[in-house]
Amino acid sequence: MLWGNFDMTTHPEQMPLDQFLKGIEAEVMRCVDLLLRIEEEVLPLVSHPIAPTLGAALQDIDLLSQCLGDISRCLKGTAAAKGADLTLNVGAILAKIRLQDMRLRLEGGRHGAHKVPTREDVFDTQPSPSATETHLF
Amino acid sequence: MSLKENLRIMIVDDMSVSRALIAQSLDEIGIKHYATENDAKVALGKLAANPVHLVISDMNMPGMTGLQLLRALRSAKTTQRIGFILITGTPSPDIVREGQQLGLNNLIRKPFTSATVKAAIESVVGKL
């Protein structure tokens, strides 16, 4: 809940560690999905031949998405590991997350946590005068 | 007909942008006959049925890594002589050692440019 510029949301203080890790894993995969979408959209707009620095940057996006994918797999494995059913004091951690949507998802299922993001979640499919896809990319 | 007009290459990479960048490098070099494949296991089947002169493969792919693809190619009579160039962002000593043992022909480090791709191909097949 936002009140003025202040977030008045009450964060849960306790959460099972595995649930929290699964939430973070889902967020990391969300980032991977975003990166790949950006990459796919940008590539056709790049004039050929691609400048070496831009080619390197595009390959860095690939590398970043693969790194995030591996981190996500590590988190998934850790969440499934013995001892991951410990209860974690997450209140202070969640309070540091600036993106409200992400924080709500991490707080738990009541906010639609771990939902696989769709394009509509990320990009407004109804172009507005201030934010068409052309402007976004 | 020149070597680069005859050369048949298969690009194997699960990442579409990497595939596109390698393909663009081949276009720039003037190589006309190349195919792309995003799944190493599918690529293996296609190569067994229709071998090429050279495979340019990413290392890190789900299901089958570049080195596993190389091992599979080297173990079959119809594909054992195919040239193989591995592309990786992290050419660790283990990867290089295993690659050498399997008969890896060359390795391209990411990020690559068209010039590095051309040099790597020429080191395997000769001047283009």
PDB file of C-alpha atoms in Angstrom:
ATOM      1  CA  MET A   1       0.000   0.000   0.000  1.00  0.00           C
ATOM      2  CA  LEU A   2       1.386   3.358  -0.992  1.00  0.00           C
ATOM      3  CA  TRP A   3       0.543   6.426   1.048  1.00  0.00           C
ATOM      4  CA  GLY A   4       1.956   9.552  -0.488  1.00  0.00           C
ATOM      5  CA  ASN A   5       5.566   8.703  -1.216  1.00  0.00           C
ATOM      6  CA  PHE A   6       5.717   6.255   1.645  1.00  0.00           C
ATOM      7  CA  ASP A   7       5.209   2.540   1.324  1.00  0.00           C
ATOM      8  CA  MET A   8       2.983   1.479   4.187  1.00  0.00           C
ATOM      9  CA  THR A   9       2.966  -2.196   3.221  1.00  0.00           C
ATOM     10  CA  THR A  10       3.423  -4.486   6.170  1.00  0.00           C
ATOM     11  CA  HIS A  11       6.078  -7.025   5.281  1.00  0.00           C
ATOM     12  CA  PRO A  12       5.921 -10.543   6.678  1.00  0.00           C
ATOM     13  CA  GLU A  13       8.618 -10.964   9.301  1.00  0.00           C
ATOM     14  CA  GLN A  14       9.030 -14.708   9.011  1.00  0.00           C
ATOM     15  CA  MET A  15       9.160 -16.888   5.935  1.00  0.00           C
ATOM     16  CA  PRO A  16      10.493 -20.373   5.199  1.00  0.00           C
ATOM     17  CA  LEU A  17      13.911 -20.051   3.586  1.00  0.00           C
ATOM     18  CA  ASP A  18      13.006 -22.380   0.718  1.00  0.00           C
ATOM     19  CA  GLN A  19       9.950 -20.287  -0.134  1.00  0.00           C
ATOM     20  CA  PHE A  20      12.047 -17.138  -0.117  1.00  0.00           C
ATOM     21  CA  LEU A  21      14.722 -18.714  -2.317  1.00  0.00           C
ATOM     22  CA  LYS A  22      12.100 -19.959  -4.764  1.00  0.00           C
ATOM     23  CA  GLY A  23      10.769 -16.431  -4.976  1.00  0.00           C
ATOM     24  CA  ILE A  24      14.227 -15.030  -5.705  1.00  0.00           C
ATOM     25  CA  GLU A  25      14.810 -17.756  -8.275  1.00  0.00           C
ATOM     26  CA  ALA A  26      11.604 -16.741 -10.046  1.00  0.00           C
ATOM     27  CA  GLU A  27      12.743 -13.109 -10.019  1.00  0.00           C
ATOM     28  CA  VAL A  28      16.107 -14.026 -11.534  1.00  0.00           C
ATOM     29  CA  MET A  29      14.390 -15.993 -14.296  1.00  0.00           C
ATOM     30  CA  ARG A  30      12.155 -12.996 -14.876  1.00  0.00           C
ATOM     31  CA  CYS A  31      15.314 -10.955 -15.481  1.00  0.00           C
ATOM     32  CA  VAL A  32      16.616 -13.602 -17.912  1.00  0.00           C
ATOM     33  CA  ASP A  33      13.344 -13.468 -19.802  1.00  0.00           C
ATOM     34  CA  LEU A  34      13.527  -9.684 -19.979  1.00  0.00           C
ATOM     35  CA  LEU A  35      17.112  -9.728 -21.231  1.00  0.00           C
ATOM     36  CA  LEU A  36      16.322 -12.220 -23.958  1.00  0.00           C
ATOM     37  CA  ARG A  37      13.302 -10.208 -25.085  1.00  0.00           C
ATOM     38  CA  ILE A  38      15.349  -7.019 -25.218  1.00  0.00           C
ATOM     39  CA  GLU A  39      18.076  -8.813 -27.156  1.00  0.00           C
ATOM     40  CA  GLU A  40      15.607 -10.257 -29.671  1.00  0.00           C
ATOM     41  CA  GLU A  41      14.024  -6.849 -30.206  1.00  0.00           C
ATOM     42  CA  VAL A  42      17.293  -4.970 -30.525  1.00  0.00           C
ATOM     43  CA  LEU A  43      19.105  -7.261 -32.945  1.00  0.00           C
ATOM     44  CA  PRO A  44      16.888  -6.604 -35.995  1.00  0.00           C
ATOM     45  CA  LEU A  45      17.282  -2.867 -35.452  1.00  0.00           C
ATOM     46  CA  VAL A  46      21.055  -3.046 -35.574  1.00  0.00           C
ATOM     47  CA  SER A  47      22.499  -2.041 -38.913  1.00  0.00           C
ATOM     48  CA  HIS A  48      24.839  -4.432 -40.642  1.00  0.00           C
ATOM     49  CA  PRO A  49      27.703  -4.903 -40.422  1.00  0.00           C
ATOM     50  CA  ILE A  50      27.510  -4.712 -36.640  1.00  0.00           C
ATOM     51  CA  ALA A  51      30.216  -2.583 -35.060  1.00  0.00           C
ATOM     52  CA  PRO A  52      32.607  -4.767 -33.044  1.00  0.00           C
ATOM     53  CA  THR A  53      31.786  -2.971 -29.794  1.00  0.00           C
ATOM     54  CA  LEU A  54      28.053  -3.510 -30.312  1.00  0.00           C
ATOM     55  CA  GLY A  55      28.637  -7.134 -31.247  1.00  0.00           C
ATOM     56  CA  ALA A  56      30.585  -7.551 -28.015  1.00  0.00           C
ATOM     57  CA  ALA A  57      27.811  -5.880 -26.033  1.00  0.00           C
ATOM     58  CA  LEU A  58      25.210  -8.221 -27.529  1.00  0.00           C
ATOM     59  CA  GLN A  59      27.372 -11.207 -26.644  1.00  0.00           C
ATOM     60  CA  ASP A  60      27.679  -9.809 -23.131  1.00  0.00           C
ATOM     61  CA  ILE A  61      23.878  -9.846 -22.903  1.00  0.00           C
ATOM     62  CA  ASP A  62      23.995 -13.536 -23.833  1.00  0.00           C
ATOM     63  CA  LEU A  63      26.634 -14.148 -21.186  1.00  0.00           C
ATOM     64  CA  LEU A  64      24.683 -12.185 -18.585  1.00  0.00           C
ATOM     65  CA  SER A  65      21.505 -14.141 -19.297  1.00  0.00           C
ATOM     66  CA  GLN A  66      23.434 -17.421 -19.006  1.00  0.00           C
ATOM     67  CA  CYS A  67      25.020 -16.292 -15.720  1.00  0.00           C
ATOM     68  CA  LEU A  68      21.614 -15.372 -14.335  1.00  0.00           C
ATOM     69  CA  GLY A  69      20.229 -18.711 -15.504  1.00  0.00           C
ATOM     70  CA  ASP A  70      22.981 -20.510 -13.592  1.00  0.00           C
ATOM     71  CA  ILE A  71      22.371 -18.408 -10.490  1.00  0.00           C
ATOM     72  CA  SER A  72      18.703 -19.297 -10.744  1.00  0.00           C
ATOM     73  CA  ARG A  73      19.566 -23.007 -10.917  1.00  0.00           C
ATOM     74  CA  CYS A  74      21.812 -22.610  -7.853  1.00  0.00           C
ATOM     75  CA  LEU A  75      18.965 -20.958  -5.960  1.00  0.00           C
ATOM     76  CA  LYS A  76      16.569 -23.720  -7.000  1.00  0.00           C
ATOM     77  CA  GLY A  77      19.031 -26.357  -5.780  1.00  0.00           C
ATOM     78  CA  THR A  78      19.605 -24.521  -2.520  1.00  0.00           C
ATOM     79  CA  ALA A  79      15.868 -24.194  -1.942  1.00  0.00           C
ATOM     80  CA  ALA A  80      15.514 -27.947  -2.364  1.00  0.00           C
ATOM     81  CA  ALA A  81      18.508 -28.776  -0.157  1.00  0.00           C
ATOM     82  CA  LYS A  82      18.307 -30.256   3.301  1.00  0.00           C
ATOM     83  CA  GLY A  83      17.913 -27.564   5.911  1.00  0.00           C
ATOM     84  CA  ALA A  84      16.254 -25.082   3.581  1.00  0.00           C
ATOM     85  CA  ASP A  85      13.039 -25.369   5.564  1.00  0.00           C
ATOM     86  CA  LEU A  86      14.486 -23.047   8.176  1.00  0.00           C
ATOM     87  CA  THR A  87      12.456 -19.977   8.923  1.00  0.00           C
ATOM     88  CA  LEU A  88      14.067 -16.761   7.834  1.00  0.00           C
ATOM     89  CA  ASN A  89      13.534 -13.319   9.241  1.00  0.00           C
ATOM     90  CA  VAL A  90      12.762 -11.591   5.949  1.00  0.00           C
ATOM     91  CA  GLY A  91      11.183  -8.364   7.123  1.00  0.00           C
ATOM     92  CA  ALA A  92      14.367  -6.297   6.992  1.00  0.00           C
ATOM     93  CA  ILE A  93      15.416  -7.915   3.688  1.00  0.00           C
ATOM     94  CA  LEU A  94      12.112  -7.210   1.969  1.00  0.00           C
ATOM     95  CA  ALA A  95      12.105  -3.638   3.245  1.00  0.00           C
ATOM     96  CA  LYS A  96      15.281  -2.974   1.222  1.00  0.00           C
ATOM     97  CA  ILE A  97      13.735  -3.998  -2.087  1.00  0.00           C
ATOM     98  CA  ARG A  98      12.852  -0.868  -4.028  1.00  0.00           C
ATOM     99  CA  LEU A  99      10.632  -2.401  -6.717  1.00  0.00           C
ATOM    100  CA  GLN A 100       7.235  -2.741  -5.114  1.00  0.00           C
ATOM    101  CA  ASP A 101       6.002  -5.365  -7.578  1.00  0.00           C
ATOM    102  CA  MET A 102       8.998  -7.546  -6.887  1.00  0.00           C
ATOM    103  CA  ARG A 103       8.624  -7.105  -3.142  1.00  0.00           C
ATOM    104  CA  LEU A 104       4.977  -8.100  -3.297  1.00  0.00           C
ATOM    105  CA  ARG A 105       5.805 -11.196  -5.297  1.00  0.00           C
ATOM    106  CA  LEU A 106       8.507 -12.183  -2.823  1.00  0.00           C
ATOM    107  CA  GLU A 107       6.143 -11.711   0.085  1.00  0.00           C
ATOM    108  CA  GLY A 108       4.095 -14.668  -1.002  1.00  0.00           C
ATOM    109  CA  GLY A 109       1.365 -16.251  -3.074  1.00  0.00           C
ATOM    110  CA  ARG A 110      -1.362 -13.855  -2.059  1.00  0.00           C
ATOM    111  CA  HIS A 111       0.160 -11.350  -4.472  1.00  0.00           C
ATOM    112  CA  GLY A 112       0.472 -13.791  -7.333  1.00  0.00           C
ATOM    113  CA  ALA A 113       4.023 -14.707  -6.459  1.00  0.00           C
ATOM    114  CA  HIS A 114       6.133 -16.734  -8.917  1.00  0.00           C
ATOM    115  CA  LYS A 115       3.732 -16.074 -11.777  1.00  0.00           C
ATOM    116  CA  VAL A 116       5.504 -16.520 -15.078  1.00  0.00           C
ATOM    117  CA  PRO A 117       5.739 -13.029 -16.566  1.00  0.00           C
ATOM    118  CA  THR A 118       4.083 -12.330 -19.858  1.00  0.00           C
ATOM    119  CA  ARG A 119       4.978  -9.608 -22.289  1.00  0.00           C
ATOM    120  CA  GLU A 120       1.961  -7.684 -21.031  1.00  0.00           C
ATOM    121  CA  ASP A 121       3.441  -7.691 -17.517  1.00  0.00           C
ATOM    122  CA  VAL A 122       6.511  -5.898 -18.751  1.00  0.00           C
ATOM    123  CA  PHE A 123       5.575  -3.824 -21.759  1.00  0.00           C
ATOM    124  CA  ASP A 124       2.337  -1.987 -22.209  1.00  0.00           C
ATOM    125  CA  THR A 125       0.863  -3.551 -25.342  1.00  0.00           C
ATOM    126  CA  GLN A 126      -1.327  -0.505 -25.924  1.00  0.00           C
ATOM    127  CA  PRO A 127       1.127   2.103 -27.189  1.00  0.00           C
ATOM    128  CA  SER A 128       0.606   5.460 -25.627  1.00  0.00           C
ATOM    129  CA  PRO A 129       1.840   8.747 -27.094  1.00  0.00           C
ATOM    130  CA  SER A 130       4.546   8.855 -24.474  1.00  0.00           C
ATOM    131  CA  ALA A 131       5.744   5.278 -24.625  1.00  0.00           C
ATOM    132  CA  THR A 132       5.443   3.445 -27.896  1.00  0.00           C
ATOM    133  CA  GLU A 133       7.701   0.470 -28.598  1.00  0.00           C
ATOM    134  CA  THR A 134       9.671   2.698 -30.929  1.00  0.00           C
ATOM    135  CA  HIS A 135      10.463   4.959 -28.039  1.00  0.00           C
ATOM    136  CA  LEU A 136      11.236   2.077 -25.724  1.00  0.00           C
ATOM    137  CA  PHE A 137      13.808   0.613 -28.094  1.00  0.00           C
TER     138      PHE A 137
ATOM    139  CA  MET B   1      35.386 -21.925 -57.322  1.00  0.00           C
ATOM    140  CA  SER B   2      37.130 -20.566 -54.235  1.00  0.00           C
ATOM    141  CA  LEU B   3      37.366 -22.348 -50.905  1.00  0.00           C
ATOM    142  CA  LYS B   4      34.913 -20.057 -49.186  1.00  0.00           C
ATOM    143  CA  GLU B   5      32.351 -20.712 -51.902  1.00  0.00           C
ATOM    144  CA  ASN B   6      32.675 -24.463 -51.411  1.00  0.00           C
ATOM    145  CA  LEU B   7      32.937 -24.577 -47.652  1.00  0.00           C
ATOM    146  CA  ARG B   8      29.913 -25.983 -45.813  1.00  0.00           C
ATOM    147  CA  ILE B   9      29.554 -25.001 -42.161  1.00  0.00           C
ATOM    148  CA  MET B  10      27.059 -25.689 -39.406  1.00  0.00           C
ATOM    149  CA  ILE B  11      26.625 -23.180 -36.588  1.00  0.00           C
ATOM    150  CA  VAL B  12      25.369 -24.724 -33.338  1.00  0.00           C
ATOM    151  CA  ASP B  13      24.313 -22.329 -30.600  1.00  0.00           C
ATOM    152  CA  ASP B  14      21.234 -22.236 -28.393  1.00  0.00           C
ATOM    153  CA  MET B  15      21.338 -18.437 -28.148  1.00  0.00           C
ATOM    154  CA  SER B  16      19.672 -16.822 -31.143  1.00  0.00           C
ATOM    155  CA  VAL B  17      21.741 -13.651 -31.014  1.00  0.00           C
ATOM    156  CA  SER B  18      25.010 -15.561 -30.943  1.00  0.00           C
ATOM    157  CA  ARG B  19      23.827 -17.636 -33.883  1.00  0.00           C
ATOM    158  CA  ALA B  20      22.937 -14.486 -35.761  1.00  0.00           C
ATOM    159  CA  LEU B  21      26.293 -12.857 -34.993  1.00  0.00           C
ATOM    160  CA  ILE B  22      28.237 -15.906 -36.166  1.00  0.00           C
ATOM    161  CA  ALA B  23      26.089 -16.091 -39.301  1.00  0.00           C
ATOM    162  CA  GLN B  24      26.705 -12.424 -39.941  1.00  0.00           C
ATOM    163  CA  SER B  25      30.441 -12.999 -39.615  1.00  0.00           C
ATOM    164  CA  LEU B  26      30.213 -15.789 -42.201  1.00  0.00           C
ATOM    165  CA  ASP B  27      28.262 -13.465 -44.497  1.00  0.00           C
ATOM    166  CA  GLU B  28      30.973 -10.832 -44.137  1.00  0.00           C
ATOM    167  CA  ILE B  29      33.679 -13.376 -44.857  1.00  0.00           C
ATOM    168  CA  GLY B  30      31.788 -14.472 -47.966  1.00  0.00           C
ATOM    169  CA  ILE B  31      30.908 -17.993 -46.877  1.00  0.00           C
ATOM    170  CA  LYS B  32      27.672 -18.880 -48.580  1.00  0.00           C
ATOM    171  CA  HIS B  33      26.841 -22.386 -47.467  1.00  0.00           C
ATOM    172  CA  TYR B  34      26.038 -22.547 -43.806  1.00  0.00           C
ATOM    173  CA  ALA B  35      23.205 -23.837 -41.661  1.00  0.00           C
ATOM    174  CA  THR B  36      22.264 -22.956 -38.107  1.00  0.00           C
ATOM    175  CA  GLU B  37      20.971 -25.212 -35.369  1.00  0.00           C
ATOM    176  CA  ASN B  38      19.909 -24.320 -31.841  1.00  0.00           C
ATOM    177  CA  ASP B  39      19.946 -27.844 -30.406  1.00  0.00           C
ATOM    178  CA  ALA B  40      23.191 -29.811 -30.283  1.00  0.00           C
ATOM    179  CA  LYS B  41      21.441 -33.199 -30.304  1.00  0.00           C
ATOM    180  CA  VAL B  42      19.438 -32.253 -33.384  1.00  0.00           C
ATOM    181  CA  ALA B  43      22.635 -30.919 -34.965  1.00  0.00           C
ATOM    182  CA  LEU B  44      24.343 -34.256 -34.321  1.00  0.00           C
ATOM    183  CA  GLY B  45      21.600 -36.118 -36.155  1.00  0.00           C
ATOM    184  CA  LYS B  46      21.746 -33.730 -39.105  1.00  0.00           C
ATOM    185  CA  LEU B  47      25.529 -33.922 -39.281  1.00  0.00           C
ATOM    186  CA  ALA B  48      25.454 -37.715 -39.251  1.00  0.00           C
ATOM    187  CA  ALA B  49      23.033 -37.679 -42.156  1.00  0.00           C
ATOM    188  CA  ASN B  50      24.702 -34.866 -44.047  1.00  0.00           C
ATOM    189  CA  PRO B  51      28.247 -34.040 -42.876  1.00  0.00           C
ATOM    190  CA  VAL B  52      29.712 -30.565 -43.359  1.00  0.00           C
ATOM    191  CA  HIS B  53      33.315 -29.412 -43.550  1.00  0.00           C
ATOM    192  CA  LEU B  54      33.274 -27.454 -40.329  1.00  0.00           C
ATOM    193  CA  VAL B  55      31.157 -27.054 -37.186  1.00  0.00           C
ATOM    194  CA  ILE B  56      31.248 -23.835 -35.177  1.00  0.00           C
ATOM    195  CA  SER B  57      29.648 -24.598 -31.832  1.00  0.00           C
ATOM    196  CA  ASP B  58      28.970 -22.823 -28.586  1.00  0.00           C
ATOM    197  CA  MET B  59      30.252 -24.562 -25.457  1.00  0.00           C
ATOM    198  CA  ASN B  60      27.430 -23.996 -22.996  1.00  0.00           C
ATOM    199  CA  MET B  61      24.182 -25.424 -24.300  1.00  0.00           C
ATOM    200  CA  PRO B  62      21.393 -27.265 -22.501  1.00  0.00           C
ATOM    201  CA  GLY B  63      21.206 -31.001 -23.110  1.00  0.00           C
ATOM    202  CA  MET B  64      24.576 -31.354 -24.799  1.00  0.00           C
ATOM    203  CA  THR B  65      27.641 -29.142 -24.447  1.00  0.00           C
ATOM    204  CA  GLY B  66      29.909 -28.224 -27.304  1.00  0.00           C
ATOM    205  CA  LEU B  67      32.537 -30.699 -26.110  1.00  0.00           C
ATOM    206  CA  GLN B  68      29.953 -33.470 -25.826  1.00  0.00           C
ATOM    207  CA  LEU B  69      28.929 -32.721 -29.399  1.00  0.00           C
ATOM    208  CA  LEU B  70      32.583 -32.885 -30.448  1.00  0.00           C
ATOM    209  CA  ARG B  71      33.024 -36.219 -28.655  1.00  0.00           C
ATOM    210  CA  ALA B  72      29.936 -37.634 -30.377  1.00  0.00           C
ATOM    211  CA  LEU B  73      31.150 -36.464 -33.786  1.00  0.00           C
ATOM    212  CA  ARG B  74      34.605 -37.940 -33.270  1.00  0.00           C
ATOM    213  CA  SER B  75      33.135 -41.307 -32.260  1.00  0.00           C
ATOM    214  CA  ALA B  76      31.233 -41.870 -35.514  1.00  0.00           C
ATOM    215  CA  LYS B  77      32.971 -42.813 -38.732  1.00  0.00           C
ATOM    216  CA  THR B  78      30.962 -40.485 -40.961  1.00  0.00           C
ATOM    217  CA  THR B  79      31.565 -37.424 -38.807  1.00  0.00           C
ATOM    218  CA  GLN B  80      34.939 -38.003 -37.167  1.00  0.00           C
ATOM    219  CA  ARG B  81      36.855 -35.860 -39.658  1.00  0.00           C
ATOM    220  CA  ILE B  82      34.611 -32.794 -39.470  1.00  0.00           C
ATOM    221  CA  GLY B  83      36.518 -29.674 -38.425  1.00  0.00           C
ATOM    222  CA  PHE B  84      35.321 -28.310 -35.103  1.00  0.00           C
ATOM    223  CA  ILE B  85      35.675 -24.814 -33.648  1.00  0.00           C
ATOM    224  CA  LEU B  86      34.393 -24.219 -30.137  1.00  0.00           C
ATOM    225  CA  ILE B  87      33.142 -20.807 -28.984  1.00  0.00           C
ATOM    226  CA  THR B  88      33.223 -19.999 -25.306  1.00  0.00           C
ATOM    227  CA  GLY B  89      33.394 -16.988 -23.028  1.00  0.00           C
ATOM    228  CA  THR B  90      35.375 -18.915 -20.451  1.00  0.00           C
ATOM    229  CA  PRO B  91      38.055 -21.105 -22.040  1.00  0.00           C
ATOM    230  CA  SER B  92      39.198 -22.784 -18.823  1.00  0.00           C
ATOM    231  CA  PRO B  93      42.269 -25.059 -18.855  1.00  0.00           C
ATOM    232  CA  ASP B  94      39.924 -28.036 -18.391  1.00  0.00           C
ATOM    233  CA  ILE B  95      37.934 -27.131 -21.498  1.00  0.00           C
ATOM    234  CA  VAL B  96      41.099 -26.580 -23.548  1.00  0.00           C
ATOM    235  CA  ARG B  97      42.655 -29.836 -22.317  1.00  0.00           C
ATOM    236  CA  GLU B  98      39.550 -31.909 -22.998  1.00  0.00           C
ATOM    237  CA  GLY B  99      39.113 -30.192 -26.340  1.00  0.00           C
ATOM    238  CA  GLN B 100      42.665 -31.045 -27.359  1.00  0.00           C
ATOM    239  CA  GLN B 101      42.146 -34.671 -26.320  1.00  0.00           C
ATOM    240  CA  LEU B 102      39.024 -34.843 -28.477  1.00  0.00           C
ATOM    241  CA  GLY B 103      40.671 -33.280 -31.503  1.00  0.00           C
ATOM    242  CA  LEU B 104      39.262 -29.778 -31.241  1.00  0.00           C
ATOM    243  CA  ASN B 105      40.593 -27.775 -34.185  1.00  0.00           C
ATOM    244  CA  ASN B 106      40.321 -24.288 -32.771  1.00  0.00           C
ATOM    245  CA  LEU B 107      38.664 -22.194 -30.105  1.00  0.00           C
ATOM    246  CA  ILE B 108      37.104 -18.744 -30.343  1.00  0.00           C
ATOM    247  CA  ARG B 109      36.809 -16.667 -27.228  1.00  0.00           C
ATOM    248  CA  LYS B 110      33.738 -14.503 -26.677  1.00  0.00           C
ATOM    249  CA  PRO B 111      33.249 -11.712 -27.378  1.00  0.00           C
ATOM    250  CA  PHE B 112      34.339 -12.412 -30.935  1.00  0.00           C
ATOM    251  CA  THR B 113      34.479 -10.315 -34.089  1.00  0.00           C
ATOM    252  CA  SER B 114      34.249 -11.258 -37.751  1.00  0.00           C
ATOM    253  CA  ALA B 115      38.033 -10.995 -37.935  1.00  0.00           C
ATOM    254  CA  THR B 116      38.549 -13.513 -35.137  1.00  0.00           C
ATOM    255  CA  VAL B 117      36.006 -15.877 -36.687  1.00  0.00           C
ATOM    256  CA  LYS B 118      37.780 -15.634 -40.065  1.00  0.00           C
ATOM    257  CA  ALA B 119      41.193 -16.227 -38.493  1.00  0.00           C
ATOM    258  CA  ALA B 120      39.897 -19.259 -36.595  1.00  0.00           C
ATOM    259  CA  ILE B 121      38.347 -20.771 -39.731  1.00  0.00           C
ATOM    260  CA  GLU B 122      41.493 -20.131 -41.776  1.00  0.00           C
ATOM    261  CA  SER B 123      43.594 -21.902 -39.166  1.00  0.00           C
ATOM    262  CA  VAL B 124      41.499 -25.019 -39.792  1.00  0.00           C
ATOM    263  CA  VAL B 125      40.775 -24.994 -43.526  1.00  0.00           C
ATOM    264  CA  GLY B 126      43.442 -22.672 -44.921  1.00  0.00           C
ATOM    265  CA  LYS B 127      43.369 -19.203 -46.457  1.00  0.00           C
ATOM    266  CA  LEU B 128      39.883 -18.141 -47.522  1.00  0.00           C
TER     267      LEU B 128
END
